[in-house]
């Protein structure tokens, strides 16, 4: 999980410890169903727009709304129901602010207006904002298409530590050299001498 209690966001606006809740809500990478069960259609559309505002697409990178970040958020909410009021409140706040300040739905106003709404909500509801942002980043950087781009552009294989890799067969010559290195005297003197 992307959540670390050291970030200072443990206590939420509703008094719920989001980290304790998310600790029980692990969503395996291949366990995001095609349909949301918690977020309604309007909430899904708003969260998709929100995700694409947080991480906009730039070729070859997809926008976060173009991958299943909304499904990932929904699955976390289905497994951690005490977090739902935070996300529902953030969605309602985004819609209300967009309507009152810019005269349209959050999903319809221009990017600059969405950013302004999000900045205001980040100050007003910091825990909810951080929760959704981290879930979006977590969904994004575990998406297979994004991981493929990371590997193609950097050579870094994010799954290597988890999946492991084949090691070469035992080489007695290399092992002998390593053993000899271990037997050589240390050229470092001890502190204070």
PDB file of C-alpha atoms in Angstrom:
ATOM      1  CA  UNK A   1       0.000   0.000   0.000  1.00  0.00           C
ATOM      2  CA  UNK A   2       1.034   3.563  -0.601  1.00  0.00           C
ATOM      3  CA  UNK A   3      -0.004   4.725   2.829  1.00  0.00           C
ATOM      4  CA  UNK A   4       2.513   5.633   5.472  1.00  0.00           C
ATOM      5  CA  UNK A   5       1.516   6.914   8.887  1.00  0.00           C
ATOM      6  CA  UNK A   6       4.603   9.121   8.841  1.00  0.00           C
ATOM      7  CA  UNK A   7       2.981  11.455   6.308  1.00  0.00           C
ATOM      8  CA  UNK A   8       0.853  13.186   8.918  1.00  0.00           C
ATOM      9  CA  UNK A   9      -2.519  12.274   7.395  1.00  0.00           C
ATOM     10  CA  UNK A  10      -3.651   9.543   9.805  1.00  0.00           C
ATOM     11  CA  UNK A  11      -6.604  11.357  11.367  1.00  0.00           C
ATOM     12  CA  UNK A  12      -9.319  12.132   8.876  1.00  0.00           C
ATOM     13  CA  UNK A  13     -12.008  14.803   8.833  1.00  0.00           C
ATOM     14  CA  UNK A  14     -14.414  12.171  10.188  1.00  0.00           C
ATOM     15  CA  UNK A  15     -12.057  10.850  12.865  1.00  0.00           C
ATOM     16  CA  UNK A  16     -11.410   7.659  10.893  1.00  0.00           C
ATOM     17  CA  UNK A  17      -7.818   6.441  10.670  1.00  0.00           C
ATOM     18  CA  UNK A  18      -7.550   5.964   6.920  1.00  0.00           C
ATOM     19  CA  UNK A  19      -4.416   3.835   7.230  1.00  0.00           C
ATOM     20  CA  UNK A  20      -6.032   1.308   9.558  1.00  0.00           C
ATOM     21  CA  UNK A  21      -9.022   1.121   7.239  1.00  0.00           C
ATOM     22  CA  UNK A  22      -6.912   0.664   4.115  1.00  0.00           C
ATOM     23  CA  UNK A  23      -4.781  -1.981   5.796  1.00  0.00           C
ATOM     24  CA  UNK A  24      -7.817  -4.260   5.659  1.00  0.00           C
ATOM     25  CA  UNK A  25      -8.818  -3.221   2.130  1.00  0.00           C
ATOM     26  CA  UNK A  26      -6.009  -4.596  -0.001  1.00  0.00           C
ATOM     27  CA  UNK A  27      -7.076  -4.918  -3.630  1.00  0.00           C
ATOM     28  CA  UNK A  28      -4.960  -7.408  -5.589  1.00  0.00           C
ATOM     29  CA  UNK A  29      -3.824  -6.067  -8.990  1.00  0.00           C
ATOM     30  CA  UNK A  30      -6.069  -8.385 -10.984  1.00  0.00           C
ATOM     31  CA  UNK A  31      -9.091  -8.034  -8.702  1.00  0.00           C
ATOM     32  CA  UNK A  32     -10.791  -4.908 -10.049  1.00  0.00           C
ATOM     33  CA  UNK A  33     -14.184  -5.864 -11.509  1.00  0.00           C
ATOM     34  CA  UNK A  34     -15.441  -4.136 -14.636  1.00  0.00           C
ATOM     35  CA  UNK A  35     -18.346  -2.461 -12.837  1.00  0.00           C
ATOM     36  CA  UNK A  36     -18.298  -0.287  -9.738  1.00  0.00           C
ATOM     37  CA  UNK A  37     -20.381  -1.372  -6.775  1.00  0.00           C
ATOM     38  CA  UNK A  38     -20.086   1.664  -4.477  1.00  0.00           C
ATOM     39  CA  UNK A  39     -19.758   4.748  -6.672  1.00  0.00           C
ATOM     40  CA  UNK A  40     -22.787   5.691  -8.759  1.00  0.00           C
ATOM     41  CA  UNK A  41     -22.429   6.768 -12.416  1.00  0.00           C
ATOM     42  CA  UNK A  42     -22.098  10.471 -11.605  1.00  0.00           C
ATOM     43  CA  UNK A  43     -19.515   9.805  -8.880  1.00  0.00           C
ATOM     44  CA  UNK A  44     -17.601   7.553 -11.283  1.00  0.00           C
ATOM     45  CA  UNK A  45     -17.540  10.245 -13.972  1.00  0.00           C
ATOM     46  CA  UNK A  46     -16.422  12.873 -11.481  1.00  0.00           C
ATOM     47  CA  UNK A  47     -13.685  10.619 -10.083  1.00  0.00           C
ATOM     48  CA  UNK A  48     -12.536   9.790 -13.619  1.00  0.00           C
ATOM     49  CA  UNK A  49     -12.249  13.517 -14.393  1.00  0.00           C
ATOM     50  CA  UNK A  50     -10.558  14.089 -11.037  1.00  0.00           C
ATOM     51  CA  UNK A  51      -8.029  11.328 -11.785  1.00  0.00           C
ATOM     52  CA  UNK A  52      -7.267  12.744 -15.231  1.00  0.00           C
ATOM     53  CA  UNK A  53      -6.757  16.174 -13.663  1.00  0.00           C
ATOM     54  CA  UNK A  54      -4.304  14.751 -11.108  1.00  0.00           C
ATOM     55  CA  UNK A  55      -2.413  12.769 -13.779  1.00  0.00           C
ATOM     56  CA  UNK A  56      -3.208  14.092 -17.258  1.00  0.00           C
ATOM     57  CA  UNK A  57      -2.179  12.006 -20.223  1.00  0.00           C
ATOM     58  CA  UNK A  58       0.837  12.840 -22.388  1.00  0.00           C
ATOM     59  CA  UNK A  59       1.828  10.401 -25.103  1.00  0.00           C
ATOM     60  CA  UNK A  60       2.732   7.630 -24.472  1.00  0.00           C
ATOM     61  CA  UNK A  61       1.468   7.996 -20.888  1.00  0.00           C
ATOM     62  CA  UNK A  62      -2.275   7.480 -20.385  1.00  0.00           C
ATOM     63  CA  UNK A  63      -4.266   9.827 -18.173  1.00  0.00           C
ATOM     64  CA  UNK A  64      -5.168   8.329 -14.807  1.00  0.00           C
ATOM     65  CA  UNK A  65      -8.833   8.481 -15.822  1.00  0.00           C
ATOM     66  CA  UNK A  66      -8.069   6.324 -18.856  1.00  0.00           C
ATOM     67  CA  UNK A  67      -6.925   3.392 -16.737  1.00  0.00           C
ATOM     68  CA  UNK A  68      -9.195   1.770 -14.153  1.00  0.00           C
ATOM     69  CA  UNK A  69      -8.297   4.097 -11.284  1.00  0.00           C
ATOM     70  CA  UNK A  70     -11.997   4.661 -10.520  1.00  0.00           C
ATOM     71  CA  UNK A  71     -12.581   0.913 -10.259  1.00  0.00           C
ATOM     72  CA  UNK A  72      -9.620   0.686  -7.895  1.00  0.00           C
ATOM     73  CA  UNK A  73     -11.015   3.456  -5.697  1.00  0.00           C
ATOM     74  CA  UNK A  74     -14.417   1.743  -5.741  1.00  0.00           C
ATOM     75  CA  UNK A  75     -12.895  -1.583  -4.680  1.00  0.00           C
ATOM     76  CA  UNK A  76     -11.078   0.080  -1.783  1.00  0.00           C
ATOM     77  CA  UNK A  77     -14.338   1.699  -0.687  1.00  0.00           C
ATOM     78  CA  UNK A  78     -16.156  -1.626  -0.907  1.00  0.00           C
ATOM     79  CA  UNK A  79     -13.568  -3.150   1.451  1.00  0.00           C
ATOM     80  CA  UNK A  80     -13.207  -0.118   3.737  1.00  0.00           C
ATOM     81  CA  UNK A  81     -16.740   1.275   4.162  1.00  0.00           C
ATOM     82  CA  UNK A  82     -15.713   3.788   6.827  1.00  0.00           C
ATOM     83  CA  UNK A  83     -13.797   5.686   4.116  1.00  0.00           C
ATOM     84  CA  UNK A  84     -16.874   6.205   1.965  1.00  0.00           C
ATOM     85  CA  UNK A  85     -18.016   9.443   3.673  1.00  0.00           C
ATOM     86  CA  UNK A  86     -14.617  11.003   2.925  1.00  0.00           C
ATOM     87  CA  UNK A  87     -14.818  10.242  -0.795  1.00  0.00           C
ATOM     88  CA  UNK A  88     -18.536  10.997  -1.070  1.00  0.00           C
ATOM     89  CA  UNK A  89     -17.970  14.337   0.689  1.00  0.00           C
ATOM     90  CA  UNK A  90     -15.084  15.181  -1.636  1.00  0.00           C
ATOM     91  CA  UNK A  91     -17.178  14.361  -4.718  1.00  0.00           C
ATOM     92  CA  UNK A  92     -20.132  16.411  -3.445  1.00  0.00           C
ATOM     93  CA  UNK A  93     -17.816  19.288  -2.537  1.00  0.00           C
ATOM     94  CA  UNK A  94     -16.203  19.262  -5.988  1.00  0.00           C
ATOM     95  CA  UNK A  95     -19.580  19.317  -7.718  1.00  0.00           C
ATOM     96  CA  UNK A  96     -20.975  22.070  -5.473  1.00  0.00           C
ATOM     97  CA  UNK A  97     -17.865  24.253  -5.841  1.00  0.00           C
ATOM     98  CA  UNK A  98     -17.758  23.848  -9.619  1.00  0.00           C
ATOM     99  CA  UNK A  99     -21.448  24.758  -9.896  1.00  0.00           C
ATOM    100  CA  UNK A 100     -21.283  27.781  -7.586  1.00  0.00           C
ATOM    101  CA  UNK A 101     -17.914  29.158  -8.742  1.00  0.00           C
ATOM    102  CA  UNK A 102     -17.886  28.254 -12.439  1.00  0.00           C
ATOM    103  CA  UNK A 103     -21.500  27.552 -13.343  1.00  0.00           C
ATOM    104  CA  UNK A 104     -21.095  23.952 -14.465  1.00  0.00           C
ATOM    105  CA  UNK A 105     -20.506  20.389 -13.377  1.00  0.00           C
ATOM    106  CA  UNK A 106     -16.976  19.499 -12.282  1.00  0.00           C
ATOM    107  CA  UNK A 107     -16.759  17.152 -15.260  1.00  0.00           C
ATOM    108  CA  UNK A 108     -17.666  19.941 -17.692  1.00  0.00           C
ATOM    109  CA  UNK A 109     -15.651  22.959 -16.514  1.00  0.00           C
ATOM    110  CA  UNK A 110     -12.220  23.677 -18.044  1.00  0.00           C
ATOM    111  CA  UNK A 111      -9.051  22.170 -16.558  1.00  0.00           C
ATOM    112  CA  UNK A 112      -7.988  25.449 -14.896  1.00  0.00           C
ATOM    113  CA  UNK A 113     -11.325  25.675 -13.069  1.00  0.00           C
ATOM    114  CA  UNK A 114     -11.108  22.023 -11.970  1.00  0.00           C
ATOM    115  CA  UNK A 115      -7.625  22.671 -10.621  1.00  0.00           C
ATOM    116  CA  UNK A 116      -8.910  25.681  -8.672  1.00  0.00           C
ATOM    117  CA  UNK A 117     -11.740  23.588  -7.199  1.00  0.00           C
ATOM    118  CA  UNK A 118      -9.284  20.836  -6.273  1.00  0.00           C
ATOM    119  CA  UNK A 119      -6.862  23.269  -4.612  1.00  0.00           C
ATOM    120  CA  UNK A 120      -9.685  24.669  -2.492  1.00  0.00           C
ATOM    121  CA  UNK A 121     -10.825  21.178  -1.523  1.00  0.00           C
ATOM    122  CA  UNK A 122      -7.264  20.151  -0.676  1.00  0.00           C
ATOM    123  CA  UNK A 123      -7.269  22.897   1.993  1.00  0.00           C
ATOM    124  CA  UNK A 124     -10.832  22.235   3.117  1.00  0.00           C
ATOM    125  CA  UNK A 125     -10.685  18.413   3.198  1.00  0.00           C
ATOM    126  CA  UNK A 126      -6.978  17.488   3.328  1.00  0.00           C
ATOM    127  CA  UNK A 127      -7.402  13.882   4.426  1.00  0.00           C
ATOM    128  CA  UNK A 128     -10.036  13.057   1.839  1.00  0.00           C
ATOM    129  CA  UNK A 129      -7.992  14.795  -0.851  1.00  0.00           C
ATOM    130  CA  UNK A 130      -4.827  12.904   0.124  1.00  0.00           C
ATOM    131  CA  UNK A 131      -6.710   9.590   0.292  1.00  0.00           C
ATOM    132  CA  UNK A 132      -8.090   9.939  -3.234  1.00  0.00           C
ATOM    133  CA  UNK A 133      -4.802  11.253  -4.617  1.00  0.00           C
ATOM    134  CA  UNK A 134      -2.822   8.351  -3.197  1.00  0.00           C
ATOM    135  CA  UNK A 135      -5.368   5.810  -4.429  1.00  0.00           C
ATOM    136  CA  UNK A 136      -5.125   7.339  -7.910  1.00  0.00           C
ATOM    137  CA  UNK A 137      -1.324   7.184  -7.878  1.00  0.00           C
ATOM    138  CA  UNK A 138      -1.379   3.641  -6.549  1.00  0.00           C
ATOM    139  CA  UNK A 139      -3.823   2.530  -9.255  1.00  0.00           C
ATOM    140  CA  UNK A 140      -1.799   4.319 -11.931  1.00  0.00           C
ATOM    141  CA  UNK A 141       1.594   2.881 -11.052  1.00  0.00           C
ATOM    142  CA  UNK A 142       0.326  -0.673 -10.811  1.00  0.00           C
ATOM    143  CA  UNK A 143      -1.487  -0.577 -14.141  1.00  0.00           C
ATOM    144  CA  UNK A 144       0.184  -2.958 -16.645  1.00  0.00           C
ATOM    145  CA  UNK A 145       0.220  -0.376 -19.463  1.00  0.00           C
ATOM    146  CA  UNK A 146       1.949   2.195 -17.229  1.00  0.00           C
ATOM    147  CA  UNK A 147       4.436  -0.378 -15.933  1.00  0.00           C
ATOM    148  CA  UNK A 148       5.289  -1.281 -19.535  1.00  0.00           C
ATOM    149  CA  UNK A 149       5.991   2.378 -20.354  1.00  0.00           C
ATOM    150  CA  UNK A 150       8.169   2.708 -17.239  1.00  0.00           C
ATOM    151  CA  UNK A 151      10.157  -0.354 -18.321  1.00  0.00           C
ATOM    152  CA  UNK A 152      10.492   0.793 -21.946  1.00  0.00           C
ATOM    153  CA  UNK A 153      11.642   4.284 -20.989  1.00  0.00           C
ATOM    154  CA  UNK A 154      13.872   3.467 -18.025  1.00  0.00           C
ATOM    155  CA  UNK A 155      14.674  -0.227 -18.171  1.00  0.00           C
ATOM    156  CA  UNK A 156      13.307  -0.520 -14.625  1.00  0.00           C
ATOM    157  CA  UNK A 157      11.116  -3.584 -14.128  1.00  0.00           C
ATOM    158  CA  UNK A 158       8.910  -2.804 -11.174  1.00  0.00           C
ATOM    159  CA  UNK A 159       7.803  -6.402 -10.660  1.00  0.00           C
ATOM    160  CA  UNK A 160      11.349  -7.799 -10.553  1.00  0.00           C
ATOM    161  CA  UNK A 161      11.593  -7.772  -6.758  1.00  0.00           C
ATOM    162  CA  UNK A 162       8.222  -9.511  -6.449  1.00  0.00           C
ATOM    163  CA  UNK A 163       8.458 -11.950  -9.348  1.00  0.00           C
ATOM    164  CA  UNK A 164      12.160 -12.728  -8.982  1.00  0.00           C
ATOM    165  CA  UNK A 165      14.535 -13.710 -11.748  1.00  0.00           C
ATOM    166  CA  UNK A 166      16.589 -16.698 -12.797  1.00  0.00           C
ATOM    167  CA  UNK A 167      20.146 -16.744 -11.543  1.00  0.00           C
ATOM    168  CA  UNK A 168      23.044 -18.206 -13.471  1.00  0.00           C
ATOM    169  CA  UNK A 169      24.178 -21.723 -12.644  1.00  0.00           C
ATOM    170  CA  UNK A 170      26.684 -22.181  -9.881  1.00  0.00           C
ATOM    171  CA  UNK A 171      30.144 -21.145 -11.065  1.00  0.00           C
ATOM    172  CA  UNK A 172      32.896 -22.618  -8.907  1.00  0.00           C
ATOM    173  CA  UNK A 173      35.491 -20.131 -10.202  1.00  0.00           C
ATOM    174  CA  UNK A 174      33.357 -17.140  -9.181  1.00  0.00           C
ATOM    175  CA  UNK A 175      32.621 -18.716  -5.819  1.00  0.00           C
ATOM    176  CA  UNK A 176      36.343 -19.342  -5.225  1.00  0.00           C
ATOM    177  CA  UNK A 177      37.118 -15.693  -5.990  1.00  0.00           C
ATOM    178  CA  UNK A 178      34.385 -14.550  -3.614  1.00  0.00           C
ATOM    179  CA  UNK A 179      35.705 -16.856  -0.883  1.00  0.00           C
ATOM    180  CA  UNK A 180      39.230 -15.490  -1.347  1.00  0.00           C
ATOM    181  CA  UNK A 181      37.968 -11.927  -1.043  1.00  0.00           C
ATOM    182  CA  UNK A 182      36.284 -12.825   2.212  1.00  0.00           C
ATOM    183  CA  UNK A 183      39.562 -14.177   3.633  1.00  0.00           C
ATOM    184  CA  UNK A 184      41.680 -11.111   2.854  1.00  0.00           C
ATOM    185  CA  UNK A 185      42.549  -8.880   5.780  1.00  0.00           C
ATOM    186  CA  UNK A 186      40.602  -5.665   6.202  1.00  0.00           C
ATOM    187  CA  UNK A 187      42.444  -2.533   5.090  1.00  0.00           C
ATOM    188  CA  UNK A 188      40.269  -0.381   7.352  1.00  0.00           C
ATOM    189  CA  UNK A 189      41.551   0.394  10.798  1.00  0.00           C
ATOM    190  CA  UNK A 190      39.208   0.521  13.745  1.00  0.00           C
ATOM    191  CA  UNK A 191      37.884   3.842  15.006  1.00  0.00           C
ATOM    192  CA  UNK A 192      40.062   5.578  17.558  1.00  0.00           C
ATOM    193  CA  UNK A 193      43.362   4.028  16.460  1.00  0.00           C
TER     194      UNK A 193
END
